[in-house]
CSV table of C-alpha atoms in Angstrom, one decimal:
chain,number,residue,atom,x,y,z
A,108,UNK,CA,0.0,0.0,0.0
A,109,UNK,CA,1.5,3.2,-1.2
A,110,UNK,CA,1.9,6.2,1.0
A,111,UNK,CA,0.8,9.6,-0.4
A,112,UNK,CA,2.9,12.7,0.3
A,113,UNK,CA,1.1,15.3,2.2
A,114,UNK,CA,1.4,19.1,1.5
A,115,UNK,CA,4.3,19.3,3.9
A,116,UNK,CA,6.3,16.6,2.0
A,117,UNK,CA,5.6,18.2,-1.4
A,118,UNK,CA,6.7,21.6,-0.1
A,119,UNK,CA,9.9,20.1,1.2
A,120,UNK,CA,10.7,18.3,-2.1
A,121,UNK,CA,10.1,21.5,-4.0
A,122,UNK,CA,12.6,23.4,-1.7
A,123,UNK,CA,15.2,20.6,-2.1
A,124,UNK,CA,15.0,20.7,-6.0
A,125,UNK,CA,15.3,24.5,-6.0
A,126,UNK,CA,18.3,24.3,-3.9
A,127,UNK,CA,19.8,21.7,-6.1
A,128,UNK,CA,19.3,23.8,-9.2
A,129,UNK,CA,20.9,26.8,-7.5
A,130,UNK,CA,23.9,24.7,-6.6
A,131,UNK,CA,24.4,23.2,-10.1
A,132,UNK,CA,23.4,26.1,-12.2
A,133,UNK,CA,21.0,26.3,-15.1
A,134,UNK,CA,22.7,24.7,-18.2
A,135,UNK,CA,20.5,26.7,-20.5
A,136,UNK,CA,21.5,30.1,-18.9
A,137,UNK,CA,23.6,32.5,-21.0
A,138,UNK,CA,26.9,33.7,-19.3
A,139,UNK,CA,27.1,37.5,-18.8
A,140,UNK,CA,30.4,38.6,-20.7
A,141,UNK,CA,33.0,40.3,-18.6
A,142,UNK,CA,34.4,43.5,-20.1
A,143,UNK,CA,38.3,43.5,-20.5
A,144,UNK,CA,40.2,45.6,-18.1
A,145,UNK,CA,41.9,48.5,-20.0
A,146,UNK,CA,45.7,48.7,-19.5
A,147,UNK,CA,46.9,51.6,-17.4
A,148,UNK,CA,47.8,54.7,-19.4
A,149,UNK,CA,51.6,55.2,-19.7
A,150,UNK,CA,53.2,57.8,-17.5
A,151,UNK,CA,54.6,60.6,-19.6
A,152,UNK,CA,58.4,61.1,-19.0
A,153,UNK,CA,59.0,64.8,-18.4
A,154,UNK,CA,61.2,66.4,-21.0
A,155,UNK,CA,64.0,68.5,-19.4
A,156,UNK,CA,64.0,72.1,-20.3
A,157,UNK,CA,67.1,73.0,-22.3
A,158,UNK,CA,69.3,75.6,-20.7
A,159,UNK,CA,69.8,78.5,-23.2
A,160,UNK,CA,73.4,78.9,-24.2
A,161,UNK,CA,74.4,82.5,-24.6
A,162,UNK,CA,76.0,83.3,-28.0
A,163,UNK,CA,79.8,83.5,-28.0
A,164,UNK,CA,80.8,87.1,-28.2
A,165,UNK,CA,82.7,88.1,-31.3
A,166,UNK,CA,86.2,89.2,-30.2
A,167,UNK,CA,87.0,92.8,-31.0
A,168,UNK,CA,89.5,93.2,-33.8
A,169,UNK,CA,93.1,94.1,-32.7
A,170,UNK,CA,94.3,97.6,-32.9
A,171,UNK,CA,96.3,97.7,-36.1
A,172,UNK,CA,99.0,100.1,-35.0
A,173,UNK,CA,99.7,98.2,-31.8
A,174,UNK,CA,99.6,94.9,-33.8
A,175,UNK,CA,102.3,96.3,-36.2
A,176,UNK,CA,104.5,97.7,-33.5
A,177,UNK,CA,104.3,94.4,-31.5
A,178,UNK,CA,105.2,92.4,-34.6
A,179,UNK,CA,108.2,94.5,-35.5
A,180,UNK,CA,109.4,94.3,-31.9
A,181,UNK,CA,109.1,90.5,-32.1
A,182,UNK,CA,111.0,90.5,-35.4
A,183,UNK,CA,113.9,92.1,-33.6
A,184,UNK,CA,114.1,89.2,-31.1
A,185,UNK,CA,114.5,86.6,-33.9
A,186,UNK,CA,118.0,85.1,-34.2
A,187,UNK,CA,117.6,83.4,-37.6
A,188,UNK,CA,115.2,83.7,-40.6
A,189,UNK,CA,114.9,83.0,-44.3
A,190,UNK,CA,114.2,86.0,-46.5
A,191,UNK,CA,113.2,86.9,-50.0
A,192,UNK,CA,113.6,90.4,-51.5
A,193,UNK,CA,111.6,90.8,-54.7
A,194,UNK,CA,112.0,94.1,-56.4
A,195,UNK,CA,109.0,94.3,-58.8
A,196,UNK,CA,109.9,97.8,-60.0
A,197,UNK,CA,113.3,99.3,-59.7
A,198,UNK,CA,116.7,97.7,-58.9
A,199,UNK,CA,119.5,98.0,-56.4
A,200,UNK,CA,123.2,98.4,-57.3
A,201,UNK,CA,125.4,96.1,-55.4
A,202,UNK,CA,128.6,97.4,-56.9
A,203,UNK,CA,129.5,99.4,-60.0
A,204,UNK,CA,127.9,97.9,-63.0
A,205,UNK,CA,126.2,95.1,-61.0
A,206,UNK,CA,122.6,95.4,-59.8
A,207,UNK,CA,119.9,93.0,-58.7
A,208,UNK,CA,116.1,92.6,-58.6
A,209,UNK,CA,115.6,89.5,-56.5
A,210,UNK,CA,117.6,87.9,-53.7
A,211,UNK,CA,116.9,84.9,-51.4
A,212,UNK,CA,118.9,83.8,-48.5
A,213,UNK,CA,119.3,83.2,-44.8
A,214,UNK,CA,120.1,85.7,-42.0
A,215,UNK,CA,121.8,85.1,-38.7
A,216,UNK,CA,121.7,87.8,-36.1
A,217,UNK,CA,123.3,90.2,-35.7
A,218,UNK,CA,125.3,90.5,-39.0
A,219,UNK,CA,125.7,87.3,-41.0
A,220,UNK,CA,123.9,86.3,-44.2
A,221,UNK,CA,124.2,84.3,-47.3
A,222,UNK,CA,122.1,84.6,-50.4
A,223,UNK,CA,121.7,83.7,-54.1
A,224,UNK,CA,120.6,86.3,-56.5
A,225,UNK,CA,120.1,87.0,-60.2
A,226,UNK,CA,122.1,90.1,-61.2
A,227,UNK,CA,122.4,92.4,-64.2
A,228,UNK,CA,125.9,92.9,-65.5
A,229,UNK,CA,125.4,95.4,-68.3
A,230,UNK,CA,122.8,93.8,-70.6
A,231,UNK,CA,123.5,90.3,-69.3
A,232,UNK,CA,121.8,88.3,-66.5
A,233,UNK,CA,124.1,86.3,-64.3
A,234,UNK,CA,123.5,84.0,-61.3
A,235,UNK,CA,125.4,85.1,-58.2
A,236,UNK,CA,126.0,84.4,-54.6
A,237,UNK,CA,126.8,86.8,-51.7
A,238,UNK,CA,128.0,86.3,-48.2
A,239,UNK,CA,128.2,88.8,-45.4
A,240,UNK,CA,130.0,88.4,-42.1
A,241,UNK,CA,130.4,91.4,-39.8
A,242,UNK,CA,131.3,94.4,-41.8
A,243,UNK,CA,132.6,92.4,-44.8
A,244,UNK,CA,130.6,91.2,-47.8
A,245,UNK,CA,131.8,89.0,-50.8
A,246,UNK,CA,130.2,88.6,-54.2
A,247,UNK,CA,130.6,85.7,-56.6
A,248,UNK,CA,129.4,86.1,-60.2
A,249,UNK,CA,129.2,82.5,-61.4
A,250,UNK,CA,131.2,81.8,-64.4
A,251,UNK,CA,132.8,85.3,-64.4
A,252,UNK,CA,135.5,85.0,-61.7
A,253,UNK,CA,136.2,84.3,-58.0
A,254,UNK,CA,134.8,85.7,-54.8
A,255,UNK,CA,135.3,89.5,-54.6
A,256,UNK,CA,135.4,91.5,-51.4
A,257,UNK,CA,133.0,94.5,-51.9
A,258,UNK,CA,133.7,98.0,-50.6
A,259,UNK,CA,132.2,98.5,-47.1
A,260,UNK,CA,129.8,101.1,-48.3
A,261,UNK,CA,128.3,98.9,-51.0
A,262,UNK,CA,126.4,95.6,-51.2
A,263,UNK,CA,123.1,94.3,-49.9
A,264,UNK,CA,122.8,94.2,-46.1
A,265,UNK,CA,119.7,92.6,-44.7
A,266,UNK,CA,120.6,93.6,-41.2
A,267,UNK,CA,119.2,97.1,-42.0
A,268,UNK,CA,115.7,95.6,-41.8
A,269,UNK,CA,116.2,95.0,-38.1
A,270,UNK,CA,117.9,98.3,-37.2
A,271,UNK,CA,115.9,100.0,-34.5
A,272,UNK,CA,116.5,103.4,-35.9
A,273,UNK,CA,116.3,102.7,-39.7
A,274,UNK,CA,114.5,99.3,-40.1
A,275,UNK,CA,110.9,98.1,-40.1
A,276,UNK,CA,110.2,99.1,-36.5
A,277,UNK,CA,111.3,102.7,-37.1
A,278,UNK,CA,109.0,102.9,-40.2
A,279,UNK,CA,106.0,101.5,-38.2
A,280,UNK,CA,106.5,104.2,-35.5
A,281,UNK,CA,106.0,106.9,-38.2
A,282,UNK,CA,103.3,105.5,-40.4
A,283,UNK,CA,99.8,107.1,-40.6
A,284,UNK,CA,96.4,106.1,-41.7
A,285,UNK,CA,96.9,102.7,-40.3
A,286,UNK,CA,94.1,100.2,-41.0
A,287,UNK,CA,93.3,96.5,-40.5
A,288,UNK,CA,92.1,94.8,-43.6
A,289,UNK,CA,90.7,91.3,-44.2
A,290,UNK,CA,92.6,88.3,-42.9
A,291,UNK,CA,94.6,86.7,-45.7
A,292,UNK,CA,96.8,83.6,-46.1
A,293,UNK,CA,100.5,83.9,-46.7
A,294,UNK,CA,102.2,80.5,-47.5
A,295,UNK,CA,99.2,78.8,-45.9
A,296,UNK,CA,99.4,80.9,-42.7
A,297,UNK,CA,96.4,83.0,-41.6
A,298,UNK,CA,97.6,86.6,-41.3
A,299,UNK,CA,96.4,90.0,-40.3
A,300,UNK,CA,96.8,92.5,-43.1
A,301,UNK,CA,97.8,95.9,-41.8
A,302,UNK,CA,98.2,98.8,-44.2
A,303,UNK,CA,99.4,102.4,-43.7
A,304,UNK,CA,101.1,105.3,-45.4
A,305,UNK,CA,104.8,106.1,-44.9
A,306,UNK,CA,107.0,109.0,-45.9
A,307,UNK,CA,109.3,108.0,-48.8
A,308,UNK,CA,112.4,109.3,-47.0
A,309,UNK,CA,111.7,106.9,-44.1
A,310,UNK,CA,112.0,104.0,-46.5
A,311,UNK,CA,115.3,105.2,-48.0
A,312,UNK,CA,117.7,103.1,-45.8
A,313,UNK,CA,115.8,99.9,-46.5
A,314,UNK,CA,115.7,100.2,-50.2
A,315,UNK,CA,119.4,101.1,-50.4
A,316,UNK,CA,119.0,104.2,-52.4
A,317,UNK,CA,117.6,107.7,-53.1
A,318,UNK,CA,113.9,108.1,-53.5
A,319,UNK,CA,111.6,111.1,-54.1
A,320,UNK,CA,109.3,112.8,-51.7
A,321,UNK,CA,106.3,110.7,-52.7
A,322,UNK,CA,104.4,108.8,-50.0
A,323,UNK,CA,104.6,105.1,-49.9
A,324,UNK,CA,101.8,102.5,-49.4
A,325,UNK,CA,103.2,100.3,-46.6
A,326,UNK,CA,101.6,96.9,-45.9
A,327,UNK,CA,102.4,94.2,-43.4
A,328,UNK,CA,101.0,90.6,-43.1
A,329,UNK,CA,101.3,89.3,-39.6
A,330,UNK,CA,100.7,85.7,-38.5
A,331,UNK,CA,97.5,85.6,-36.3
A,332,UNK,CA,98.8,82.8,-34.1
A,333,UNK,CA,102.5,83.7,-33.8
A,334,UNK,CA,102.7,87.5,-34.6
A,335,UNK,CA,105.6,86.9,-37.0
A,336,UNK,CA,105.8,89.3,-39.9
A,337,UNK,CA,105.4,87.1,-43.0
A,338,UNK,CA,105.4,89.7,-45.7
A,339,UNK,CA,106.0,93.4,-46.2
A,340,UNK,CA,105.4,95.6,-49.3
A,341,UNK,CA,106.5,99.1,-50.1
A,342,UNK,CA,104.9,100.8,-53.1
A,343,UNK,CA,105.7,104.3,-54.0
A,344,UNK,CA,102.7,106.5,-54.9
A,345,UNK,CA,104.2,107.8,-58.2
A,346,UNK,CA,103.9,107.1,-61.9
A,347,UNK,CA,107.5,107.9,-62.5
A,348,UNK,CA,109.5,105.1,-64.1
A,349,UNK,CA,111.9,105.2,-61.2
A,350,UNK,CA,109.2,104.6,-58.6
A,351,UNK,CA,109.9,101.6,-56.5
A,352,UNK,CA,107.7,98.6,-55.6
A,353,UNK,CA,109.3,96.0,-53.2
A,354,UNK,CA,108.1,92.9,-51.6
A,355,UNK,CA,109.8,91.2,-48.6
A,356,UNK,CA,109.0,87.7,-47.4
A,357,UNK,CA,110.1,86.0,-44.2
A,358,UNK,CA,110.0,82.4,-43.1
A,359,UNK,CA,111.9,79.7,-41.1
A,360,UNK,CA,111.9,81.8,-38.0
A,361,UNK,CA,114.7,80.8,-35.6
A,362,UNK,CA,115.7,77.8,-37.6
A,363,UNK,CA,119.5,77.9,-37.0
A,364,UNK,CA,121.9,78.1,-40.0
A,365,UNK,CA,125.7,78.3,-40.0
A,366,UNK,CA,127.2,81.0,-42.1
A,367,UNK,CA,131.0,81.4,-42.7
A,368,UNK,CA,133.3,83.5,-44.8
A,369,UNK,CA,133.6,82.1,-48.3
A,370,UNK,CA,137.4,82.7,-48.3
C-alpha cells in the first residue's frame, strides 16, 4: 500500500529541488560577458627644459698700429730667418755695373747672411752668390771670376731691416692712416693684413738708395697665431719710371743656420 505525500512533503521536495538547481546552475543560462580591463595609461616622461646657451661674443679686432708695433718688436728678437727680397719695380746696385732685382737667403743675427741672386751685369743676366760676415761682404758672379770683397759702403745688407733706428720698426713708428684689412693667407698661414702710409724718406735706408718725396703704401702681413711678420710691401705713390715697388717675405723663424766667410 502506497503512501501519499502530504502538503508538507511536497513543499519540502520542492525546496530541495530548488536548492539543487541553484547549486548546479542552469545549463541553459547565458553567461554574462566580462568587459576586458583597459591597461593603465603610460606615465609621460617629463622632458627637461634646455638651458639656453648664450652666444659666444665676437672678439674685437686688434688695434692695427699696436699689432704692427708688437710684430716689429718681435721680429727684432729673432736670431735666424729666411728672407726673399723681390723688387717688382726698380733695382739696387750692389757694386759698380752690377745690380739685382731679386735675392733669397738666410740671415743670422746680428750681422751674418748668405744669399743667391740674379744680377744684371750690363745687358746680361748672371747667377750670383753673396755672403756677409760682420762688416765684410763678398760677391761671386758665377762663371765670371772668383769671390770678390766688396767696398764697405756697397752691397746688400739685410741687417738694416732690423735696425731699431732705420728698419721696419722705425718705419712703423711713423706710419699714418693705419688700418686693419681682411685676414689673408701667406704661405698657408692666416695673417692679419695691416696697411698704412709712410714717408718716402723713411724707407730710404731699407731700399738702399735715393727716392723722391712721394708717399709710400706700406703693408704688413702678420701671423695671427705667432705674430711673426710674413710679408712686407713698399709701393711708391708715383707714376715715374723710377718709382719703386718692393716685396719682402720672411719664413723659417729661428731655424738655425751656419754662415761662414767664403774665403
